[in-house]
CSV table of C-alpha atoms and ligand atoms in Angstrom, one decimal:
chain,number,residue,atom,x,y,z
A,74,UNK,CA,63.5,114.4,156.1
A,75,UNK,CA,66.3,117.2,157.1
A,76,UNK,CA,69.4,118.4,155.2
A,77,UNK,CA,70.8,119.5,158.4
A,78,UNK,CA,70.1,118.0,161.8
A,79,UNK,CA,71.2,121.2,164.7
A,80,UNK,CA,71.6,119.8,168.4
A,81,UNK,CA,70.8,122.7,171.0
A,82,UNK,CA,68.2,125.3,170.1
A,83,UNK,CA,70.2,127.9,172.2
A,84,UNK,CA,72.1,131.3,170.9
A,85,UNK,CA,74.1,129.3,168.5
A,86,UNK,CA,71.2,126.7,167.2
A,87,UNK,CA,68.7,129.2,166.6
A,88,UNK,CA,70.7,131.4,164.5
A,89,UNK,CA,71.7,128.3,162.5
A,90,UNK,CA,68.8,127.1,162.2
A,91,UNK,CA,67.6,130.3,160.8
A,92,UNK,CA,70.3,130.5,158.3
A,93,UNK,CA,70.4,127.7,156.8
A,94,UNK,CA,66.1,127.6,156.5
A,95,UNK,CA,67.0,131.0,155.4
A,96,UNK,CA,68.9,129.9,152.4
A,97,UNK,CA,66.4,127.1,151.5
A,98,UNK,CA,67.6,124.1,153.8
A,99,UNK,CA,65.7,121.8,155.9
A,100,UNK,CA,66.2,121.8,159.4
A,101,UNK,CA,65.8,119.3,162.7
A,102,UNK,CA,66.6,121.4,165.6
A,103,UNK,CA,66.9,119.0,168.7
A,104,UNK,CA,66.4,120.9,172.1
A,105,UNK,CA,66.2,118.6,175.2
A,106,UNK,CA,64.6,121.5,177.3
A,107,UNK,CA,60.6,120.7,177.0
A,108,UNK,CA,61.3,117.0,176.1
A,109,UNK,CA,61.9,115.9,179.9
A,110,UNK,CA,65.6,117.5,180.3
A,111,UNK,CA,67.1,120.6,181.2
A,112,UNK,CA,70.5,122.1,182.6
A,113,UNK,CA,71.2,123.4,185.5
A,114,UNK,CA,70.9,127.4,184.4
A,115,UNK,CA,68.1,127.3,182.0
A,116,UNK,CA,64.7,128.2,183.5
A,117,UNK,CA,62.4,127.8,180.4
A,118,UNK,CA,61.6,125.3,177.0
A,119,UNK,CA,62.4,128.8,174.9
A,120,UNK,CA,65.1,128.9,172.4
A,121,UNK,CA,67.8,130.8,172.8
A,122,UNK,CA,67.1,131.8,176.3
A,123,UNK,CA,69.7,134.0,177.8
A,124,UNK,CA,70.8,132.3,181.2
A,125,UNK,CA,71.8,135.1,182.9
A,126,UNK,CA,72.4,139.2,181.9
A,127,UNK,CA,69.9,140.6,179.7
A,128,UNK,CA,72.9,142.4,177.5
A,129,UNK,CA,74.5,141.7,174.2
A,130,UNK,CA,77.1,144.1,175.5
A,131,UNK,CA,78.0,147.1,173.5
A,132,UNK,CA,76.2,148.5,170.3
A,133,UNK,CA,79.0,150.9,169.4
A,134,UNK,CA,80.0,149.6,166.1
A,135,UNK,CA,82.9,152.9,165.5
A,136,UNK,CA,85.0,151.8,168.9
A,137,UNK,CA,83.9,148.4,170.1
A,138,UNK,CA,84.7,145.4,168.6
A,139,UNK,CA,81.3,143.6,170.2
A,140,UNK,CA,79.4,146.4,168.5
A,141,UNK,CA,81.0,145.9,164.9
A,142,UNK,CA,80.1,142.4,165.2
A,143,UNK,CA,76.7,143.4,165.8
A,144,UNK,CA,76.9,145.4,162.9
A,145,UNK,CA,78.3,142.3,160.9
A,146,UNK,CA,75.6,140.2,161.8
A,147,UNK,CA,73.0,142.5,161.1
A,148,UNK,CA,74.6,142.8,157.8
A,149,UNK,CA,74.3,138.7,157.6
A,150,UNK,CA,70.9,138.7,158.6
A,151,UNK,CA,71.0,137.5,161.6
A,152,UNK,CA,67.6,136.4,163.7
A,153,UNK,CA,69.1,136.7,167.3
A,154,UNK,CA,70.1,140.7,166.2
A,155,UNK,CA,66.8,141.2,164.4
A,156,UNK,CA,64.6,139.7,167.8
A,157,UNK,CA,67.2,141.8,170.0
A,158,UNK,CA,66.5,145.1,168.5
A,159,UNK,CA,62.8,144.1,168.8
A,160,UNK,CA,62.9,143.6,172.5
A,161,UNK,CA,65.9,146.4,173.3
A,162,UNK,CA,65.0,147.5,176.4
A,163,UNK,CA,67.1,151.3,177.8
A,164,UNK,CA,71.0,150.7,178.4
A,165,UNK,CA,72.6,153.4,177.2
A,166,UNK,CA,75.0,152.6,174.3
A,167,UNK,CA,74.6,148.7,175.3
A,168,UNK,CA,72.2,146.3,173.5
A,169,UNK,CA,70.0,145.0,176.3
A,170,UNK,CA,66.8,143.6,175.8
A,171,UNK,CA,63.7,142.1,177.5
A,172,UNK,CA,64.5,138.6,177.9
A,173,UNK,CA,61.5,136.9,177.6
A,174,UNK,CA,60.2,138.8,174.7
A,175,UNK,CA,63.5,138.2,172.9
A,176,UNK,CA,63.2,134.4,173.7
A,177,UNK,CA,59.9,134.7,172.8
A,178,UNK,CA,60.6,136.2,169.3
A,179,UNK,CA,63.4,133.7,168.3
A,180,UNK,CA,61.1,130.9,169.4
A,181,UNK,CA,58.2,132.2,167.5
A,182,UNK,CA,60.4,133.1,164.6
A,183,UNK,CA,62.0,129.3,164.2
A,184,UNK,CA,58.7,127.3,165.0
A,185,UNK,CA,56.9,129.2,162.3
A,186,UNK,CA,59.6,128.7,159.9
A,187,UNK,CA,58.7,126.3,157.4
A,188,UNK,CA,61.6,124.6,156.6
A,189,UNK,CA,62.5,123.7,160.6
A,190,UNK,CA,61.1,121.1,162.6
A,191,UNK,CA,61.7,121.8,166.3
A,192,UNK,CA,62.0,118.2,167.8
A,193,UNK,CA,62.2,118.5,171.7
A,194,UNK,CA,64.5,115.7,172.5
A,195,UNK,CA,67.8,114.8,174.0
A,196,UNK,CA,70.6,113.9,171.3
A,197,UNK,CA,73.0,111.4,173.2
A,198,UNK,CA,75.6,110.3,170.6
A,199,UNK,CA,77.5,111.8,167.3
A,200,UNK,CA,75.1,111.5,164.9
A,201,UNK,CA,76.3,110.0,161.3
A,202,UNK,CA,74.3,112.9,158.9
A,203,UNK,CA,75.3,116.3,158.2
A,204,UNK,CA,75.2,117.6,162.0
A,205,UNK,CA,75.9,121.1,163.7
A,206,UNK,CA,76.4,120.6,167.6
A,207,UNK,CA,75.6,123.4,169.5
A,208,UNK,CA,74.8,122.5,173.0
A,209,UNK,CA,76.5,125.1,174.8
A,210,UNK,CA,78.6,125.5,178.3
A,211,UNK,CA,76.2,122.8,179.3
A,212,UNK,CA,76.0,120.1,177.3
A,213,UNK,CA,74.2,117.2,178.1
A,214,UNK,CA,76.6,114.3,179.8
A,215,UNK,CA,75.8,111.6,177.3
A,216,UNK,CA,76.6,113.7,174.7
A,217,UNK,CA,79.5,115.2,175.9
A,218,UNK,CA,81.0,111.7,176.5
A,219,UNK,CA,80.2,110.9,173.1
A,220,UNK,CA,82.5,113.7,172.1
A,221,UNK,CA,85.1,112.9,174.4
A,222,UNK,CA,85.6,109.7,173.1
A,223,UNK,CA,85.3,110.6,169.9
A,224,UNK,CA,87.9,113.6,170.7
A,225,UNK,CA,90.4,112.2,172.9
A,226,UNK,CA,91.7,112.7,176.1
A,227,UNK,CA,91.3,116.1,177.3
A,228,UNK,CA,90.3,117.9,174.1
A,229,UNK,CA,86.4,118.1,176.0
A,230,UNK,CA,87.1,120.6,179.4
A,231,UNK,CA,84.2,120.7,182.0
A,232,UNK,CA,85.3,123.8,183.2
A,233,UNK,CA,87.6,127.0,182.0
A,234,UNK,CA,90.1,128.6,184.1
A,235,UNK,CA,90.5,131.8,182.7
A,236,UNK,CA,94.0,133.6,183.1
A,237,UNK,CA,93.7,137.5,182.4
A,238,UNK,CA,94.8,138.7,178.8
A,239,UNK,CA,96.3,141.6,178.2
A,240,UNK,CA,97.2,143.7,175.1
A,241,UNK,CA,100.6,143.7,174.2
A,242,UNK,CA,100.7,147.0,173.1
A,243,UNK,CA,99.7,148.3,176.7
A,244,UNK,CA,102.5,146.4,178.7
A,245,UNK,CA,105.3,149.0,179.4
A,246,UNK,CA,108.3,147.6,178.5
A,247,UNK,CA,110.7,149.9,180.2
A,248,UNK,CA,109.6,147.7,183.2
A,249,UNK,CA,109.3,144.7,181.9
A,250,UNK,CA,111.5,142.5,179.6
A,251,UNK,CA,111.4,139.5,177.6
A,252,UNK,CA,113.3,136.2,178.9
A,253,UNK,CA,112.9,132.3,179.6
A,254,UNK,CA,114.0,131.1,182.9
A,255,UNK,CA,117.1,129.8,183.1
A,256,UNK,CA,118.1,131.6,179.7
A,257,UNK,CA,116.2,128.2,178.3
A,258,UNK,CA,114.9,128.4,174.9
A,259,UNK,CA,113.8,132.0,173.4
A,260,UNK,CA,113.5,135.1,175.2
A,261,UNK,CA,109.6,133.9,175.0
A,262,UNK,CA,107.8,135.6,178.2
A,263,UNK,CA,107.1,139.1,179.2
A,264,UNK,CA,108.4,139.8,182.9
A,265,UNK,CA,107.2,142.2,185.7
A,266,UNK,CA,109.4,142.3,188.2
A,267,UNK,CA,108.1,142.7,192.1
A,268,UNK,CA,110.3,143.6,195.0
A,269,UNK,CA,109.5,142.4,198.4
A,270,UNK,CA,107.2,145.6,199.4
A,271,UNK,CA,105.1,145.2,196.1
A,272,UNK,CA,104.6,141.3,196.3
A,273,UNK,CA,103.5,141.6,199.7
A,274,UNK,CA,101.1,144.4,199.1
A,275,UNK,CA,100.1,142.5,196.0
A,276,UNK,CA,99.4,138.9,198.3
A,277,UNK,CA,97.4,141.4,200.6
A,278,UNK,CA,95.2,142.5,198.0
A,279,UNK,CA,94.1,139.2,196.3
A,280,UNK,CA,93.5,138.5,199.7
A,281,UNK,CA,91.3,141.0,200.3
A,282,UNK,CA,89.9,141.2,197.1
A,283,UNK,CA,86.0,140.6,196.2
A,284,UNK,CA,85.6,137.3,194.6
A,285,UNK,CA,82.3,135.7,192.7
A,286,UNK,CA,80.9,132.7,195.0
A,287,UNK,CA,80.4,129.5,192.9
A,288,UNK,CA,76.9,128.6,192.2
A,289,UNK,CA,75.7,125.8,193.8
A,290,UNK,CA,75.8,123.6,190.8
A,291,UNK,CA,79.5,124.3,190.6
A,292,UNK,CA,80.5,123.8,194.0
A,293,UNK,CA,82.0,120.5,193.7
A,294,UNK,CA,84.4,121.3,190.9
A,295,UNK,CA,87.5,119.3,190.0
A,296,UNK,CA,89.5,122.2,189.2
A,297,UNK,CA,91.2,122.6,192.2
A,298,UNK,CA,93.7,119.9,191.1
A,299,UNK,CA,95.4,121.2,188.3
A,300,UNK,CA,94.5,125.2,188.6
A,301,UNK,CA,94.2,126.7,191.6
A,302,UNK,CA,92.8,130.6,191.7
A,303,UNK,CA,95.8,132.7,192.6
A,304,UNK,CA,93.7,134.4,195.5
A,305,UNK,CA,93.4,130.5,197.1
A,306,UNK,CA,97.4,130.3,196.7
A,307,UNK,CA,97.4,133.8,198.5
A,308,UNK,CA,95.2,132.7,201.2
A,309,UNK,CA,97.6,129.5,201.7
A,310,UNK,CA,100.6,131.2,203.0
A,311,UNK,CA,102.6,134.7,201.9
A,312,UNK,CA,105.2,132.5,200.2
A,313,UNK,CA,103.2,130.1,198.2
A,314,UNK,CA,102.8,132.3,194.9
A,315,UNK,CA,106.7,132.9,195.4
A,316,UNK,CA,107.4,129.2,195.0
A,317,UNK,CA,104.4,128.9,192.3
A,318,UNK,CA,103.5,131.6,189.3
A,319,UNK,CA,105.1,134.3,190.4
A,320,UNK,CA,108.6,132.6,191.4
A,321,UNK,CA,111.6,134.8,190.5
A,322,UNK,CA,114.3,132.4,190.3
A,323,UNK,CA,116.8,132.2,187.5
A,324,UNK,CA,115.2,135.4,185.8
A,325,UNK,CA,117.7,138.0,185.4
A,326,UNK,CA,116.6,141.3,185.2
A,327,UNK,CA,118.7,143.5,183.0
A,328,UNK,CA,117.9,146.9,184.7
A,329,UNK,CA,119.1,145.1,187.9
A,330,UNK,CA,121.4,142.4,187.3
A,331,UNK,CA,119.6,140.2,189.5
A,332,UNK,CA,116.7,138.1,190.0
A,333,UNK,CA,113.6,139.6,190.9
A,334,UNK,CA,111.9,139.2,194.3
A,335,UNK,CA,109.0,137.8,192.6
A,336,UNK,CA,107.4,138.1,188.9
A,337,UNK,CA,104.6,137.8,186.7
A,338,UNK,CA,104.9,136.4,184.0
A,339,UNK,CA,103.2,136.8,180.5
A,340,UNK,CA,103.1,134.3,177.8
A,341,UNK,CA,102.0,134.8,174.4
A,342,UNK,CA,98.0,133.7,173.6
A,343,UNK,CA,97.7,134.0,170.0
A,344,UNK,CA,99.6,133.6,166.9
A,345,UNK,CA,99.3,137.3,165.9
A,346,UNK,CA,101.5,138.2,169.1
A,347,UNK,CA,99.2,141.1,170.2
A,348,UNK,CA,97.7,139.1,173.0
A,349,UNK,CA,99.7,137.6,176.0
A,350,UNK,CA,98.2,135.6,179.0
A,351,UNK,CA,99.0,135.9,182.8
A,352,UNK,CA,100.3,132.9,183.3
A,353,UNK,CA,98.8,130.8,186.3
A,354,UNK,CA,96.8,133.9,187.0
A,355,UNK,CA,93.2,131.8,187.0
A,356,UNK,CA,91.1,133.7,189.4
A,357,UNK,CA,87.4,134.3,190.6
A,358,UNK,CA,88.2,137.9,191.9
A,359,UNK,CA,85.6,140.1,190.3
A,360,UNK,CA,86.1,142.0,187.1
A,361,UNK,CA,86.8,145.5,188.7
A,362,UNK,CA,89.0,144.1,191.6
A,363,UNK,CA,91.2,142.6,188.9
A,364,UNK,CA,91.7,145.6,186.8
A,365,UNK,CA,92.7,147.3,190.0
A,366,UNK,CA,95.1,144.7,191.8
A,367,UNK,CA,96.7,143.7,188.4
A,368,UNK,CA,97.4,147.4,187.6
A,369,UNK,CA,99.3,147.6,190.7
A,370,UNK,CA,101.9,144.8,188.6
A,371,UNK,CA,105.3,146.8,187.5
A,372,UNK,CA,105.1,147.0,183.6
A,373,UNK,CA,100.9,146.7,183.9
A,374,UNK,CA,99.9,149.8,185.6
A,375,UNK,CA,98.2,150.8,181.8
A,376,UNK,CA,97.3,147.3,180.9
A,377,UNK,CA,94.5,146.9,178.7
A,378,UNK,CA,92.4,143.7,179.2
A,379,UNK,CA,91.3,141.7,176.4
A,380,UNK,CA,89.5,139.3,178.4
A,381,UNK,CA,89.5,138.9,182.4
A,382,UNK,CA,89.8,136.1,184.5
A,383,UNK,CA,87.3,133.5,185.5
A,384,UNK,CA,86.5,130.3,186.5
A,385,UNK,CA,83.4,128.3,185.3
A,386,UNK,CA,81.5,125.0,184.6
A,387,UNK,CA,81.8,125.3,180.5
A,388,UNK,CA,82.0,122.4,178.2
A,389,UNK,CA,84.6,123.3,175.4
A,390,UNK,CA,86.6,121.5,173.0
A,391,UNK,CA,89.9,122.0,172.0
A,392,UNK,CA,88.6,123.6,168.8
A,393,UNK,CA,92.6,124.9,167.4
A,394,UNK,CA,93.3,121.3,167.5
A,395,UNK,CA,90.2,119.7,166.4
A,396,UNK,CA,88.4,121.7,164.0
A,397,UNK,CA,89.1,122.6,160.1
A,398,UNK,CA,88.9,126.3,159.3
A,399,UNK,CA,85.0,125.5,158.3
A,400,UNK,CA,84.5,124.2,161.8
A,401,UNK,CA,84.1,120.7,161.0
A,402,UNK,CA,85.2,117.7,163.0
A,403,UNK,CA,88.6,116.6,161.3
A,404,UNK,CA,88.1,113.1,162.4
A,405,UNK,CA,84.5,113.0,161.7
A,406,UNK,CA,84.1,116.1,159.2
A,407,UNK,CA,79.9,115.3,159.1
A,408,UNK,CA,79.7,117.3,162.2
A,409,UNK,CA,80.4,120.8,162.9
A,410,UNK,CA,80.4,122.5,166.2
A,411,UNK,CA,79.0,126.1,166.9
A,412,UNK,CA,78.5,128.3,169.5
A,413,UNK,CA,80.1,128.4,173.1
A,414,UNK,CA,81.3,124.6,172.9
A,415,UNK,CA,83.5,125.9,170.3
A,416,UNK,CA,85.4,128.1,173.0
A,417,UNK,CA,84.2,131.6,172.3
A,418,UNK,CA,82.8,132.8,175.1
A,419,UNK,CA,79.3,135.1,175.3
A,420,UNK,CA,75.9,135.0,173.8
A,421,UNK,CA,76.6,137.1,170.9
A,422,UNK,CA,80.1,135.6,170.1
A,423,UNK,CA,78.1,131.9,170.4
A,424,UNK,CA,75.6,133.4,168.2
A,425,UNK,CA,77.8,134.6,165.8
A,426,UNK,CA,79.7,131.2,165.7
A,427,UNK,CA,76.1,129.8,164.5
A,428,UNK,CA,75.6,131.8,161.8
A,429,UNK,CA,79.1,131.3,160.3
A,430,UNK,CA,78.7,127.3,160.9
A,431,UNK,CA,75.1,127.4,159.2
A,432,UNK,CA,76.6,129.6,156.0
A,433,UNK,CA,79.3,126.8,155.7
A,434,UNK,CA,77.2,124.2,156.4
A,435,UNK,CA,74.6,125.5,153.2
A,436,UNK,CA,77.6,126.4,151.5
A,437,UNK,CA,79.3,122.7,151.3
A,438,UNK,CA,75.6,121.9,150.1
A,439,UNK,CA,75.3,123.6,147.6
A,440,UNK,CA,78.8,122.3,146.4
A,441,UNK,CA,80.6,126.0,146.8
A,442,UNK,CA,83.4,126.9,148.5
A,443,UNK,CA,82.9,129.7,150.7
A,444,UNK,CA,85.4,131.6,151.9
A,445,UNK,CA,86.1,132.5,155.6
A,446,UNK,CA,85.2,135.9,156.7
A,447,UNK,CA,88.3,138.3,156.5
A,448,UNK,CA,90.3,138.3,159.9
A,449,UNK,CA,89.8,142.2,159.6
A,450,UNK,CA,86.4,141.3,160.6
A,451,UNK,CA,85.3,140.9,164.1
A,452,UNK,CA,83.5,137.6,162.8
A,453,UNK,CA,86.5,136.5,160.9
A,454,UNK,CA,88.9,137.3,163.6
A,455,UNK,CA,86.8,135.5,165.8
A,456,UNK,CA,86.6,132.5,164.0
A,457,UNK,CA,90.0,132.6,163.4
A,458,UNK,CA,91.2,132.7,166.5
A,459,UNK,CA,89.2,129.5,167.8
A,460,UNK,CA,89.8,127.5,164.6
A,461,UNK,CA,93.9,128.1,164.6
A,462,UNK,CA,95.3,131.5,165.6
A,463,UNK,CA,94.8,130.7,169.5
A,464,UNK,CA,97.4,128.8,171.1
A,465,UNK,CA,96.0,125.2,171.3
A,466,UNK,CA,97.9,124.4,174.5
A,467,UNK,CA,96.8,127.2,176.3
A,468,UNK,CA,93.3,127.3,175.2
A,469,UNK,CA,90.8,128.8,177.0
A,470,UNK,CA,87.2,130.7,175.6
A,471,UNK,CA,87.6,134.2,174.1
A,472,UNK,CA,85.5,137.1,173.8
A,473,UNK,CA,85.8,139.1,170.7
A,474,UNK,CA,88.3,142.0,171.0
A,475,UNK,CA,90.3,144.2,168.9
A,476,UNK,CA,93.6,142.1,169.7
A,477,UNK,CA,91.9,139.2,167.5
A,478,UNK,CA,92.6,141.2,164.5
A,479,UNK,CA,95.8,141.7,162.7
A,480,UNK,CA,97.6,144.9,164.3
A,481,UNK,CA,97.2,148.0,162.4
A,482,UNK,CA,100.5,149.8,162.0
A,483,UNK,CA,101.9,153.1,163.7
A,484,UNK,CA,101.0,154.9,166.8
A,485,UNK,CA,97.7,157.0,167.1
A,486,UNK,CA,95.3,157.7,169.9
A,487,UNK,CA,93.0,155.1,171.5
A,488,UNK,CA,89.8,156.0,169.4
A,489,UNK,CA,91.6,156.6,166.9
A,490,UNK,CA,93.2,153.2,166.3
A,491,UNK,CA,89.4,151.4,167.3
A,492,UNK,CA,87.9,153.3,164.5
A,493,UNK,CA,90.5,152.3,162.0
A,494,UNK,CA,89.7,148.9,163.1
A,495,UNK,CA,86.5,149.0,162.8
A,496,UNK,CA,86.5,151.2,159.5
A,497,UNK,CA,88.6,148.5,157.9
A,498,UNK,CA,86.2,146.1,159.1
A,499,UNK,CA,83.5,147.4,157.5
A,500,UNK,CA,85.5,147.4,154.2
A,501,UNK,CA,86.8,143.9,154.9
A,502,UNK,CA,83.0,142.4,155.2
A,503,UNK,CA,81.9,144.6,152.0
A,504,UNK,CA,85.1,142.8,149.8
A,505,UNK,CA,83.9,139.4,151.4
A,506,UNK,CA,79.9,139.9,151.0
A,507,UNK,CA,80.8,140.4,146.8
A,508,UNK,CA,82.5,137.4,147.1
A,509,UNK,CA,79.5,135.1,149.3
A,510,UNK,CA,77.6,133.4,146.7
A,511,UNK,CA,73.8,134.6,146.0
A,512,UNK,CA,72.0,131.9,147.5
A,513,UNK,CA,74.0,132.1,150.5
A,514,UNK,CA,72.5,135.6,151.0
A,515,UNK,CA,69.2,134.1,150.4
B,738,FAD,C1,75.7,130.1,184.8
B,738,FAD,C2,76.0,130.9,183.3
B,738,FAD,C3,76.0,132.0,183.4
B,738,FAD,C4,76.4,133.2,182.0
B,738,FAD,N1,76.5,134.1,182.1
B,738,FAD,C5,76.4,134.7,180.8
B,738,FAD,C6,76.2,136.1,180.2
B,738,FAD,O1,75.5,136.7,181.5
B,738,FAD,N2,76.3,136.6,179.2
B,738,FAD,C7,77.0,136.2,178.2
B,738,FAD,O2,77.1,137.0,177.4
B,738,FAD,N3,76.9,134.9,178.8
B,738,FAD,C8,76.9,134.0,179.8
B,738,FAD,N4,77.0,132.9,179.6
B,738,FAD,C9,77.6,132.2,178.5
B,738,FAD,C10,76.2,131.7,177.6
B,738,FAD,O3,75.4,131.0,178.2
B,738,FAD,C11,76.9,131.3,176.3
B,738,FAD,O4,77.7,132.1,175.9
B,738,FAD,C12,75.6,131.3,175.5
B,738,FAD,O5,74.3,131.1,175.7
B,738,FAD,C13,76.4,130.1,174.6
B,738,FAD,O6,75.1,129.7,173.8
B,738,FAD,P1,75.2,128.7,172.9
B,738,FAD,O7,73.9,128.3,172.0
B,738,FAD,O8,76.3,128.1,172.8
B,738,FAD,O9,74.5,127.6,174.1
B,738,FAD,P2,73.0,127.7,175.2
B,738,FAD,O10,72.9,128.9,174.6
B,738,FAD,O11,73.7,127.2,176.4
B,738,FAD,O12,72.5,126.6,174.3
B,738,FAD,C14,72.8,125.1,174.2
B,738,FAD,C15,71.5,124.5,174.1
B,738,FAD,O13,71.4,122.6,173.8
B,738,FAD,C16,71.0,122.1,174.9
B,738,FAD,N5,71.1,121.0,174.9
B,738,FAD,C17,72.3,120.6,175.7
B,738,FAD,N6,73.0,119.3,175.2
B,738,FAD,C18,72.1,118.6,174.7
B,738,FAD,C19,71.5,117.5,173.8
B,738,FAD,N7,72.2,116.4,174.6
B,738,FAD,N8,70.4,117.3,173.3
B,738,FAD,C20,69.9,118.2,173.1
B,738,FAD,N9,69.6,119.6,173.5
B,738,FAD,C21,70.6,119.7,174.4
B,738,FAD,C22,70.8,123.1,176.0
B,738,FAD,O14,69.5,122.8,176.4
B,738,FAD,C23,70.3,124.5,175.3
B,738,FAD,O15,69.3,124.9,175.2
B,738,FAD,C24,76.4,132.5,180.6
B,738,FAD,C25,76.7,130.6,180.5
B,738,FAD,C26,76.1,130.2,182.4
B,738,FAD,C27,76.5,128.8,182.4
């Protein structure tokens, strides 16, 4: 017998199981590894295996949104953070871990918990009982088919195609301007103009830039049909981009009265208007190369990137459209989603969405209305983004960052502004914790 069924014993599912069990609920945790199945990236049968890097990124809770999320999760009794702190290895201000020790500790804690039964089985359909689906970027294909059948065409993606996202306040609006092509609709795009020389140098830089290779199991991807990486377009011919995402036609530059030779357009990415994505700029350039090359674009010389581009095999649903604010599937509310399949990105973000999904599930079982964590907190900002703040039309996976939080008014030095965000977040979390029912904090 169990109260909640969790499918997937990765970063999110393990955290969710722990949170529910600690709140006094019985959990069945179904993990297909160890039961005859595996994924293309996992190498062990341990719960919460880190498939690539051994880092949970910055642990600086004063000036970094990731570090802030660490702090919030510790305050919420996170097993993933406890195990990470116990397995820590030297990595400057980052929280890096001995991956084997980390996964062994999570596995031990979950398997020993009297209220969790870990079952090594693959789940192929959406259950009818209270369930949290946390099957991650490499969700088993039968279950993926069942999710696609429930959510409708195009609502479950199998690859991401991420274009870089820029903080609005780092764009030089003395160079860029707002307009829509042919002045159709509102002035909805930020336009960065390039002259011929700048454009040709940019195309050459894309061709020469260092790229990330696809893994063997990613090579046969269908992504080329819809969203070709910009560097692939650049390879096809010097004019290809100018007839594609960089075309300047229909865009009068108010400073010259003419159309630019080429243009980079940015479109608003979140309801707050703090984040703007570079339209059509999905790329497999290495992250350092993206920063170097994209900062040669006029208007983006000082761009701060909330997220850099990438293309990976990644199963994720269109959460802003499909889920309610408590991560329930609107069409089948006994099902919650958690982890990377919701369209958050990264070990830590996935675990945090596992944590809050479990808190919501526990509150529902207790007949309590748990308020969402405030948008000023890292957890609340990430949750708010994936469950509604993001634009459903262009939804792509997202890391936690300050751009997801309501902006702080006024101008101040960058370091001071970051500190102001984290100070405000700590106060907001403390106020929220006072409203969280005692049982949820067990
Ligand atoms: C190749 C690769 C490299 C990555 N590198 C990084 C990195 O360096 N840093 C970073 O922060 N993030 C990285 N990520 C993303 C990272 O994997 C996720 O952020 C994180 O693991 C997501 O946690 P999760 O719990 O949502 O999914 P996972 O940790 O993947 O857990 C999902 C679990 O569900 C199980 N499962 C799947 N389908 C079923 C089913 N039908 N029935 C039962 N069980 C099932 C899987 O076996 C798995 O254990 C990488 C992802 C990939 C694919």
